[in-house]
Coordinates of C-alpha atoms in Angstrom, one line a residue:
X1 CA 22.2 4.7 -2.5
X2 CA 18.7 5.4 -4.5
X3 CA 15.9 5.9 -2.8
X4 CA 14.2 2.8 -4.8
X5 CA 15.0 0.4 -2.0
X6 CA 13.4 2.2 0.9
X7 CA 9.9 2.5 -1.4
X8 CA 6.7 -0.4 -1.8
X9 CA 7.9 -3.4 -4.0
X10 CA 5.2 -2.7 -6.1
X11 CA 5.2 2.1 -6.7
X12 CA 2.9 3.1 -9.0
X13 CA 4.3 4.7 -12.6
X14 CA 4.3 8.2 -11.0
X15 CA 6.9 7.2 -8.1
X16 CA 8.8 5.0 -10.3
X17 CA 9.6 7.7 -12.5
X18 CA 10.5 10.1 -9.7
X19 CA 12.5 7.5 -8.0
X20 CA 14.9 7.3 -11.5
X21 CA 15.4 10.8 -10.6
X22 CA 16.3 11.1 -7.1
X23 CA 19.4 10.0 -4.8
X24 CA 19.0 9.4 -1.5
X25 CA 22.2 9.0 0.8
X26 CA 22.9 8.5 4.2
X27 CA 25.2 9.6 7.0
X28 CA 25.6 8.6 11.0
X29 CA 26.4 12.0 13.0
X30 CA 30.4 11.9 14.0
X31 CA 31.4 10.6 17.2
X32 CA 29.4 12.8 20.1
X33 CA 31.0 13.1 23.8
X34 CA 28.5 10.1 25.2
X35 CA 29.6 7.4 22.7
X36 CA 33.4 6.8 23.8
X37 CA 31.6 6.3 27.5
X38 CA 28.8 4.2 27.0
X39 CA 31.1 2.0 24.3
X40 CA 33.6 1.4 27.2
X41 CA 30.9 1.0 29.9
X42 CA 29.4 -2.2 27.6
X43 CA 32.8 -3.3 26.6
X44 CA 34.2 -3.4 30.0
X45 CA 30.4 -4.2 32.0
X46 CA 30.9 -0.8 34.1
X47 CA 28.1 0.4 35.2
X48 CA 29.6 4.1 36.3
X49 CA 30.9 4.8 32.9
X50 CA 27.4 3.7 31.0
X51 CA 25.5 5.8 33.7
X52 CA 27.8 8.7 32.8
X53 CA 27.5 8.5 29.0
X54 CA 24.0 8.4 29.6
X55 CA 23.7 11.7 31.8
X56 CA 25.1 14.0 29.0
X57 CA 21.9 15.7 27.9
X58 CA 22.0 16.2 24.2
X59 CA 25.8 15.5 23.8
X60 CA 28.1 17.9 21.1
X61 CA 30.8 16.4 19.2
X62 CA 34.3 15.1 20.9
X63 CA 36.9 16.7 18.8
X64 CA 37.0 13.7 17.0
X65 CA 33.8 13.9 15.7
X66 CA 34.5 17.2 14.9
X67 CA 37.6 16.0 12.8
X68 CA 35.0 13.2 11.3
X69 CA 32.4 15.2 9.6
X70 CA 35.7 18.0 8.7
X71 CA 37.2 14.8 6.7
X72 CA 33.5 13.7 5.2
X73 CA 33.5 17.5 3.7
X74 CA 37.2 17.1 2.3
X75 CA 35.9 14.0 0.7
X76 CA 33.5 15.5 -1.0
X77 CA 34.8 18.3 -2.0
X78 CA 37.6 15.9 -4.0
X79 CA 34.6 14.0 -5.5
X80 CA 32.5 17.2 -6.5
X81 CA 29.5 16.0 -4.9
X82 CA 26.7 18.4 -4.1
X83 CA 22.7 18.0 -2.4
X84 CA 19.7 19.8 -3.0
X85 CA 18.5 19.0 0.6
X86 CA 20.1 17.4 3.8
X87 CA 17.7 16.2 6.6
X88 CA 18.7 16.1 10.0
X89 CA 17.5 15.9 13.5
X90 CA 16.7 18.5 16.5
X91 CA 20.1 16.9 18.3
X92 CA 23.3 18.8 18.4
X93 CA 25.6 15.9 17.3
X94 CA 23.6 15.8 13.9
X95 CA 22.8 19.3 13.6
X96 CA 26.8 19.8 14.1
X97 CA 27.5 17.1 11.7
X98 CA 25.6 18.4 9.1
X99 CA 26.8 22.1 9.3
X100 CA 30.3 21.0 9.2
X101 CA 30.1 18.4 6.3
X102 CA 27.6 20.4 4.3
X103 CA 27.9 23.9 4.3
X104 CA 28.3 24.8 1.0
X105 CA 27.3 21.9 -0.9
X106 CA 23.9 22.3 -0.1
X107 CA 21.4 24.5 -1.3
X108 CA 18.5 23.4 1.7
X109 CA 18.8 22.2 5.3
X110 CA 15.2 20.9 7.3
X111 CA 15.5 19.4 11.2
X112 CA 12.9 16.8 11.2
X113 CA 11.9 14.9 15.1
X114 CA 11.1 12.4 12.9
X115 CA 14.3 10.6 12.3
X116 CA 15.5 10.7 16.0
X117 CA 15.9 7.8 18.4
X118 CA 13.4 6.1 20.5
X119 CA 13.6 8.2 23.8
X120 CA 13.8 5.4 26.3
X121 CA 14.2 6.7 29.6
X122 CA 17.2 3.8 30.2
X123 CA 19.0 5.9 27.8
X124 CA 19.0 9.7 29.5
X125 CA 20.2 12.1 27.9
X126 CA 21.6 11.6 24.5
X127 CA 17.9 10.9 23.3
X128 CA 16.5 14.2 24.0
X129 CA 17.2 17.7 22.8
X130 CA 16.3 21.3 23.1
X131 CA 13.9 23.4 22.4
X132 CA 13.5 25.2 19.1
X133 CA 14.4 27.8 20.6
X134 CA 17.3 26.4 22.9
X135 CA 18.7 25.0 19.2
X136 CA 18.4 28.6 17.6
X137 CA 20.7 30.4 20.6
X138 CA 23.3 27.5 20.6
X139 CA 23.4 27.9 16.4
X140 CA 23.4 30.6 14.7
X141 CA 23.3 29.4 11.9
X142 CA 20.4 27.8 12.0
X143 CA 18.4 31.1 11.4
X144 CA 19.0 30.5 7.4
X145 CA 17.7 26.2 8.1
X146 CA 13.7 25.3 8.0
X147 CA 12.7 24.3 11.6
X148 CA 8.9 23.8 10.3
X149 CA 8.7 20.4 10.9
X150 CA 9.7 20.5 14.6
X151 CA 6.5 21.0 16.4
X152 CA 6.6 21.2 20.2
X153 CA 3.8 19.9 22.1
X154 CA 3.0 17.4 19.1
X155 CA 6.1 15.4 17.8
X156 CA 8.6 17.4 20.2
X157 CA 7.8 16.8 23.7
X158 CA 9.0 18.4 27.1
X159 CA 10.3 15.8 28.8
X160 CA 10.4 14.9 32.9
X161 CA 13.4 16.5 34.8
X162 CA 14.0 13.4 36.9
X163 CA 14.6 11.4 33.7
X164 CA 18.4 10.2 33.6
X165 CA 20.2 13.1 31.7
X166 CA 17.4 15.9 33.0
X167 CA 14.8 17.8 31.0
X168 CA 14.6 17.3 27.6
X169 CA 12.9 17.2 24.4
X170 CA 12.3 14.1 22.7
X171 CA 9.9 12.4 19.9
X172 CA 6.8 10.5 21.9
X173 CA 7.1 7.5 19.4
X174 CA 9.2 4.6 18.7
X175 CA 11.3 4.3 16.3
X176 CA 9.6 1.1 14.7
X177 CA 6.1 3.3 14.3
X178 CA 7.7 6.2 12.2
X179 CA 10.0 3.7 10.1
X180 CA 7.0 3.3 7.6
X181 CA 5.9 7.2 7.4
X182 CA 9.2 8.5 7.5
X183 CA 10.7 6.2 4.4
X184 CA 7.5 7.2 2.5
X185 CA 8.1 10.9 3.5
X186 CA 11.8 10.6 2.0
X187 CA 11.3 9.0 -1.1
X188 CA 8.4 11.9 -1.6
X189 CA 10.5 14.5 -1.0
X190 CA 10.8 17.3 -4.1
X191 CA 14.4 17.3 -4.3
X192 CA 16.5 15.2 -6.5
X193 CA 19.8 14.6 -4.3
X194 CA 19.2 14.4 -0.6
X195 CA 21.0 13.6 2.5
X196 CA 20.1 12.0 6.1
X197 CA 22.3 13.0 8.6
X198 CA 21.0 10.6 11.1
X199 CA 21.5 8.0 14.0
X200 CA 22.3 4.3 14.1
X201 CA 19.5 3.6 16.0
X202 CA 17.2 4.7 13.5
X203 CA 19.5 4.0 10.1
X204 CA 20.9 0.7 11.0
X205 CA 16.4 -0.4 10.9
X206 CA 16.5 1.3 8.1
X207 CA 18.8 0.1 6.0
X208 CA 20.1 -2.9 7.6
X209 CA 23.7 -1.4 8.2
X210 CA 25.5 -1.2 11.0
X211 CA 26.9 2.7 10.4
X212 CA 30.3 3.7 11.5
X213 CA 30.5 7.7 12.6
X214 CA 30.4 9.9 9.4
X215 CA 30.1 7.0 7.1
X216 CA 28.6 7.9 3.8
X217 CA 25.8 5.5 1.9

């Protein structure tokens, strides 16, 4: 997918040139321990099962997500496909995702607040994350990935422990008011082949696609 349909209808020569250039594609994090839950809870109206989805504060992978974004990496690796950058998001299920699909066939990974879900207090836990620091104990491997862009306090807040879920870290805006900035931000980005590991509830507004886990766009 080019980044040419998430830019102005109207870029100026400079950004039409650039945009010839660059590739941006898209993937929805594999399937994290709160999603079998809260799909059963609003397929089968149970209430228990939504509210215990929803209290899994920043969810890993199930095994089958796990399985998801191991097959998304075999499928590459057939196709020869290789990015300059992948963007992600300070939430385990992405930052998994990412690691396991794209280790090797990248040369750059960045953890941006930026593309992470509206933190709606309805929604506990899955909507907030850790700490910079939290993320850097639970991954190891995120020593060698640029965290610069998560900054706590501004567009990484500490969240209320009473919140559904407990104490977490979350982005203080909607969704809908960093669409705009964060499409601009994309298509400006110095790289010529880049990835979004992302979420549906911010990919499905921006690309009108309803994502299934570890789907590639």
């Amino acid at each position: 997918r080019t980044s040419a349909s998430l830019a102005s209808e109207h870029p100026e020569p400079a950004m039409t040139s650039a945009l010839r250039r660059k590739t941006l594609s898209f993937v929805r994090h594999g399937e994290a321990e709160h999603n079998p839950l809260v799909v059963r809870g609003k397929r089968d109206s149970d209430l228990e099962l939504l509210r215990r989805g929803r209290s899994i504060l920043d969810p890993s992978l199930t095994p089958a997500g796990r399985e998801q974004a191991a097959e998304l990496r075999r499928t590459l690796l057939a196709s020869g496909q290789r990015f300059d950058l992948v963007v992600t998001t300070p939430l385990s299920r992405t930052i998994e995702t990412s690691h396991l699909a794209f280790e090797g066939l990248c040369d750059r990974f960045m953890i941006t607040p930026e593309a992470t879900e509206t933190a709606e207090e309805r929604l506990g836990g899955p909507q907030r994350g850790m700490s910079a620091a939290g993320m850097r104990a639970k991954f190891d491997f995120l020593a060698a990935w640029d965290l610069s862009s998560i900054r706590e306090g501004e567009n990484w807040l500490r969240g209320d422990a009473a919140v559904l879920g407990g104490e977490g870290y979350y982005h203080p805006q909607p969704v809908e008011a960093r669409l705009g900035p964060l499409r601009q931000w994309l298509v400006n980005l110095e790289f010529e082949r880049v990835v979004v590991v992302g979420h549906s509830g911010v990919l499905d507004r921006l690309l009108g696609l309803q994502m299934a886990n570890c789907q590639l766009v």
